[in-house]
Structures are given as structure tokens and as C-alpha cells.
PDB file of C-alpha atoms in Angstrom:
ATOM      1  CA  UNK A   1      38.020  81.744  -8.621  1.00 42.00           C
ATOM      2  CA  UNK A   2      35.986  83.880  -6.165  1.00 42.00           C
ATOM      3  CA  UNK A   3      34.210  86.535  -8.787  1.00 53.00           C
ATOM      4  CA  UNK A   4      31.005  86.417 -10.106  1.00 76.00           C
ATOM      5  CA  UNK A   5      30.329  84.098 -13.614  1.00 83.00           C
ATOM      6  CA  UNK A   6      28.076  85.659 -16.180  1.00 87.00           C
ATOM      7  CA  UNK A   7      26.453  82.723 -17.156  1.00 90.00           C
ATOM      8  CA  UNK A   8      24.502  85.242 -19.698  1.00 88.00           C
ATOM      9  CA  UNK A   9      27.869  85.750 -21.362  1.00 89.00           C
ATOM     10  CA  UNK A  10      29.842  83.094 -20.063  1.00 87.00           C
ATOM     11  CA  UNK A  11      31.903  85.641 -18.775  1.00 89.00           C
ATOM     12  CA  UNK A  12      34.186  84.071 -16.066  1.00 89.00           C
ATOM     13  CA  UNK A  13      33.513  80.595 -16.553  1.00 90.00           C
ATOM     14  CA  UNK A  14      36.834  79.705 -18.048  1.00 89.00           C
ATOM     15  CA  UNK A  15      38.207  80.094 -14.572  1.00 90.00           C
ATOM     16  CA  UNK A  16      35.140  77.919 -12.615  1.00 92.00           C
ATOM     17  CA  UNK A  17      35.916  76.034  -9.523  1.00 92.00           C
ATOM     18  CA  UNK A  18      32.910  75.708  -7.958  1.00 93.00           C
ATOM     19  CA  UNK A  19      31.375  72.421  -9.127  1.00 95.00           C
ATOM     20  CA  UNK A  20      28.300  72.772  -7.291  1.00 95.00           C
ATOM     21  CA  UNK A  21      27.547  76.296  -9.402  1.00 93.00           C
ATOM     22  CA  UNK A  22      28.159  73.721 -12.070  1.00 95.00           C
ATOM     23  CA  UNK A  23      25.483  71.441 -10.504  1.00 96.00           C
ATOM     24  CA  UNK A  24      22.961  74.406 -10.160  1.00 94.00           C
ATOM     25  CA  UNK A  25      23.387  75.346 -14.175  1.00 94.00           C
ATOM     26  CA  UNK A  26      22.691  71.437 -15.213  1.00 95.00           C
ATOM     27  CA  UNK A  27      19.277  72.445 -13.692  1.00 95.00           C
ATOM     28  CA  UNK A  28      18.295  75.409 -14.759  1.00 93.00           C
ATOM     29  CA  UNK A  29      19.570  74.386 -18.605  1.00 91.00           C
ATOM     30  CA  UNK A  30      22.258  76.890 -18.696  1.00 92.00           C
ATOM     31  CA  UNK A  31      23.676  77.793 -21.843  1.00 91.00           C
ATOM     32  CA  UNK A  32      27.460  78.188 -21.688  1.00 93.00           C
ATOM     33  CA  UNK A  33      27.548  75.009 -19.560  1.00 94.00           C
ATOM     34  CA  UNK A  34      30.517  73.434 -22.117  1.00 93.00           C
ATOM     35  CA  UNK A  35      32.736  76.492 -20.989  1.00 94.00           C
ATOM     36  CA  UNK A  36      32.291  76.125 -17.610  1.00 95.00           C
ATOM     37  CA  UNK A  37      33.105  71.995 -17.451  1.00 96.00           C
ATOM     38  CA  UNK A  38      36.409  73.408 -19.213  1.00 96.00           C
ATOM     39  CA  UNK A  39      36.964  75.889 -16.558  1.00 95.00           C
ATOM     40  CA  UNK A  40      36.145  72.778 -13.946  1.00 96.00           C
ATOM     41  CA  UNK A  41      38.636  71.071 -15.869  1.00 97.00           C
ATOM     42  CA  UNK A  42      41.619  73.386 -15.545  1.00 96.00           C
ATOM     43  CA  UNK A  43      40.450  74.103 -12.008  1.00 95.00           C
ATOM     44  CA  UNK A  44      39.677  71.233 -10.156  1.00 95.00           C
ATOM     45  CA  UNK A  45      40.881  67.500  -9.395  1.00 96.00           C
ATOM     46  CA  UNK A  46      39.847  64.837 -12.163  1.00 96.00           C
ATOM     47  CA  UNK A  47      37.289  63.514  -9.252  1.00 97.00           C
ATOM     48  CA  UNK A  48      35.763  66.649  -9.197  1.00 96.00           C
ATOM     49  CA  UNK A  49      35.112  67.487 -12.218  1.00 97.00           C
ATOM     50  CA  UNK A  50      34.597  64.028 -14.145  1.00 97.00           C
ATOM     51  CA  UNK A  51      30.895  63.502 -13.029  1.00 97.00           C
ATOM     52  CA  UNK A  52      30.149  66.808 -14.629  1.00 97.00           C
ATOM     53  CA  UNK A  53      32.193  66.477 -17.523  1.00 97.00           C
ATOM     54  CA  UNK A  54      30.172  63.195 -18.357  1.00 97.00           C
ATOM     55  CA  UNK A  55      27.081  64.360 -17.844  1.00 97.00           C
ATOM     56  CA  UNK A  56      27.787  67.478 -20.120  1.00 96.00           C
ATOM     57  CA  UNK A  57      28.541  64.712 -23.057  1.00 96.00           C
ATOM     58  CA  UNK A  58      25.398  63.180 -22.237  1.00 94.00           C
ATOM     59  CA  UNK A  59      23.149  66.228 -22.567  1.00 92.00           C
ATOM     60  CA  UNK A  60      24.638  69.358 -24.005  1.00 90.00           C
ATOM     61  CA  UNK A  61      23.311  69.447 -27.967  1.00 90.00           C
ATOM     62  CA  UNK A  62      25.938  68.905 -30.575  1.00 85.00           C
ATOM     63  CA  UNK A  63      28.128  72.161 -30.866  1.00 85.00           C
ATOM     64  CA  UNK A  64      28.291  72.175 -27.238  1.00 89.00           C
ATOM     65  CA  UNK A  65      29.057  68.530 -26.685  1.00 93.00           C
ATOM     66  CA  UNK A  66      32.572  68.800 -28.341  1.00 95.00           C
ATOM     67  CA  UNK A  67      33.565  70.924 -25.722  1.00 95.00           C
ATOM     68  CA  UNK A  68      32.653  68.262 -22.752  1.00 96.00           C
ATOM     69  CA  UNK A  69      35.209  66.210 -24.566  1.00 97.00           C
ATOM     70  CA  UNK A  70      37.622  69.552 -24.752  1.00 96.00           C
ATOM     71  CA  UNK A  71      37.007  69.198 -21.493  1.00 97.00           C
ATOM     72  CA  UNK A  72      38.276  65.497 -21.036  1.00 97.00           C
ATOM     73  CA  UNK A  73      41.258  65.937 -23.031  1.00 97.00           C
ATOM     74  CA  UNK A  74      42.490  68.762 -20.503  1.00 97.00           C
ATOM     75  CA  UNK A  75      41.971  66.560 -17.869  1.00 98.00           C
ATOM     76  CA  UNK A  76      44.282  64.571 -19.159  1.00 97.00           C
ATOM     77  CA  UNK A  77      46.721  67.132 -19.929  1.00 97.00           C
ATOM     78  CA  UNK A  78      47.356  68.528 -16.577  1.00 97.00           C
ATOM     79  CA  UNK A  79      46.571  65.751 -14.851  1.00 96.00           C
ATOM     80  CA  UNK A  80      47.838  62.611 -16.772  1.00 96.00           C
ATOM     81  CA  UNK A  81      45.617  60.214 -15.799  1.00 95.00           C
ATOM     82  CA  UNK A  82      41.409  59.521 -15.987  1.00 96.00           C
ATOM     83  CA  UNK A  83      38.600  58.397 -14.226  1.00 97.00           C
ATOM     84  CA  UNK A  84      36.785  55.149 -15.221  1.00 96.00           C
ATOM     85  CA  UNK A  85      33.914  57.474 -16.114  1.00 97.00           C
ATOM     86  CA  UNK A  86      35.735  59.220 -18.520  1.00 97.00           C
ATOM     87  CA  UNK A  87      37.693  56.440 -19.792  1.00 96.00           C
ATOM     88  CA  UNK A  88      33.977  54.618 -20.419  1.00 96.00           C
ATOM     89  CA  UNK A  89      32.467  57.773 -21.859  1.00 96.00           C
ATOM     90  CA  UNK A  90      35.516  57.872 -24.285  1.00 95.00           C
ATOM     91  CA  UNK A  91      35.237  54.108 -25.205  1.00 94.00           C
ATOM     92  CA  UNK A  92      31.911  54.385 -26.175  1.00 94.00           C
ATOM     93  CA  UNK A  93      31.578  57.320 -28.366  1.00 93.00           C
ATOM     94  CA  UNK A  94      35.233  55.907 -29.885  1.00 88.00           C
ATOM     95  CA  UNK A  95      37.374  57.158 -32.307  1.00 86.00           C
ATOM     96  CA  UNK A  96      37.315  59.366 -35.525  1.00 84.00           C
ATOM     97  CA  UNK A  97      34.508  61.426 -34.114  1.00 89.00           C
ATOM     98  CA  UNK A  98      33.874  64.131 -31.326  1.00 93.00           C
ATOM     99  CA  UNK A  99      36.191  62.173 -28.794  1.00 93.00           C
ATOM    100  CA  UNK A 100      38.748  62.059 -31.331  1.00 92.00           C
ATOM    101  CA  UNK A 101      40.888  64.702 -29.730  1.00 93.00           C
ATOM    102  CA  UNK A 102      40.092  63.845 -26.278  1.00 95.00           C
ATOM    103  CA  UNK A 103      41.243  60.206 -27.110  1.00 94.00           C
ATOM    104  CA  UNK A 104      44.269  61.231 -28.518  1.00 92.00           C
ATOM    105  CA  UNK A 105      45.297  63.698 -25.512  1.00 94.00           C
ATOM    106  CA  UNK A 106      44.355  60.566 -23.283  1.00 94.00           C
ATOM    107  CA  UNK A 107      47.126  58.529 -25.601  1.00 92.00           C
ATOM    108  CA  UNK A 108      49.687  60.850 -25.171  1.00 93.00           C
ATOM    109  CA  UNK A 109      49.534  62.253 -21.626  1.00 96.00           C
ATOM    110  CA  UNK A 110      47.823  59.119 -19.577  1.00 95.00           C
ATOM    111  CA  UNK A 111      50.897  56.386 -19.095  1.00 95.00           C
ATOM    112  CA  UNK A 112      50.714  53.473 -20.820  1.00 93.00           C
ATOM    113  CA  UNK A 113      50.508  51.531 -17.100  1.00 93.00           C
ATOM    114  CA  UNK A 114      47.633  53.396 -16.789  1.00 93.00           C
ATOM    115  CA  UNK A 115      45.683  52.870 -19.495  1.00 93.00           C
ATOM    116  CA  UNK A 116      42.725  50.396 -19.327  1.00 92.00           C
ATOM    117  CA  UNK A 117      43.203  47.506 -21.445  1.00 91.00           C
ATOM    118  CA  UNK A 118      40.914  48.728 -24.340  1.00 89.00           C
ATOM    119  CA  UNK A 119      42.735  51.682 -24.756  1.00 90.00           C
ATOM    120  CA  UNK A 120      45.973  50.286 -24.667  1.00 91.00           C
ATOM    121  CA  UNK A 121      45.049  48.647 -27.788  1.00 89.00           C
ATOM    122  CA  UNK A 122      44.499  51.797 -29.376  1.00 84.00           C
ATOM    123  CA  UNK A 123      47.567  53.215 -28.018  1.00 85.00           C
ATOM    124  CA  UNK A 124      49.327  50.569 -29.691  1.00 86.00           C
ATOM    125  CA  UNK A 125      47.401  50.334 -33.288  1.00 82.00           C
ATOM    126  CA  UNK A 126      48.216  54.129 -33.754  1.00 78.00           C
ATOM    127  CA  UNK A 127      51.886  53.511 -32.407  1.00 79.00           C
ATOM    128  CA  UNK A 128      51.919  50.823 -35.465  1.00 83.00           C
ATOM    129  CA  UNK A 129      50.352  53.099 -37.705  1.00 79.00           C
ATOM    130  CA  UNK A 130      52.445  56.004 -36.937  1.00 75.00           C
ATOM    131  CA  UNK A 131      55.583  54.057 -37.955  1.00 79.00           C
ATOM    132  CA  UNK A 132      54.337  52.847 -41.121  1.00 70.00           C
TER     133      UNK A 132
END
């Protein structure tokens, strides 16, 4: 995207694909920082953008965490498949809480091949449970 982002607004930061701008707003404590690792999500290469989607689950507060792992289950979406970041940062916040989503867009879209072995587990308990 070559306009300006409001990052007073977060005007325009849906549409981010400039990870370093990303970078810069990590250190000045932006506040709309969870939109804009969305926008680096839709815009960019899982390589890209997983460093800064990790991070933003590591420091944005609570309201604004959920939206790093918004972040990882569009990744996952377009691009059906992870990075071993991403699949660690999943594993250890788990199931039935903020990564719920995100897990369960990594389920569906990542191929089973793909899956590290602790997930595949999962993928199969909730295949089991879904046919009960």
C-alpha cells in the first residue's frame, strides 16, 4: 500500500505492507499496532510478517492481543501453512482461550502433512470429537 497510515486513527493500517513501519511503531508504543499486524498479515508473506505477529502476542495488553492471534489465523487462511514461530506461540498459549480461533483456522486451512506433531494431535481429538 503506498499511502500514508494514521497511526492516530489507525486509518490505513488494514492495508500495511511495510513491516519495517511495523518495526518503527513496536518502538514508539503505538496504539493500533494489532490492526496493523492484521494488515501485515493479509499483505505480506508468512516470513514477513510472523516475527511481528509474535511479538504483538507477547506485548500488546489484553484487548489488543486477540487481534495478534486474528492475525495468525489469517495467515493461515491465505496462506495455508505457518511458521515454527507461530506454530510455538500457538502451542503455548493452547486451546479454549485467545488462540482458540487462530488454532482452529490453523486446523482447517494448514494440511494435515504439515502440521507439527503436537498439533496433529489436536487436529485429530477434535476430528473424534466432531463425530461423536
Amino acid at each position: 500500500m503506498t499511502s500514508e497510515y494514521d497511526w492516530e486513527t489507525g486509518e490505513g493500517l488494514s492495508g500495511i505492507d511495510d513491516p519495517v513501519a511495523i518495526d518503527a511503531a513496536f518502538e514508539r508504543g503505538e496504539q493500533h499496532l494489532g490492526t496493523a499486524v492484521i494488515g501485515l498479515a493479509y499483505t505480506c508473506p508468512p516470513v514477513v510478517a510472523s516475527p511481528r505477529i509474535v511479538r504483538a502476542m507477547r506485548v500488546l495488553d489484553a484487548p489488543r492481543r486477540e487481534l495478534a492471534f486474528t492475525a495468525a489465523g489469517i495467515v493461515a487462511r491465505l496462506h495455508g501453512e505457518l511458521t515454527p514461530e507461530l506454530y510455538a506461540a500457538l502451542r503455548a498459549e493452547g486451546p479454549g482461550g485467545v488462540a482458540e480461533n487462530a488454532i482452529r483456522d490453523m486446523l482447517t486451512f494448514v494440511p494435515f502433512r504439515s502440521l507439527p506433531l503436537w498439533f496433529k494431535w489436536r487436529w485429530l481429538l477434535a476430528t473424534v470429537r466432531n463425530a461423536l
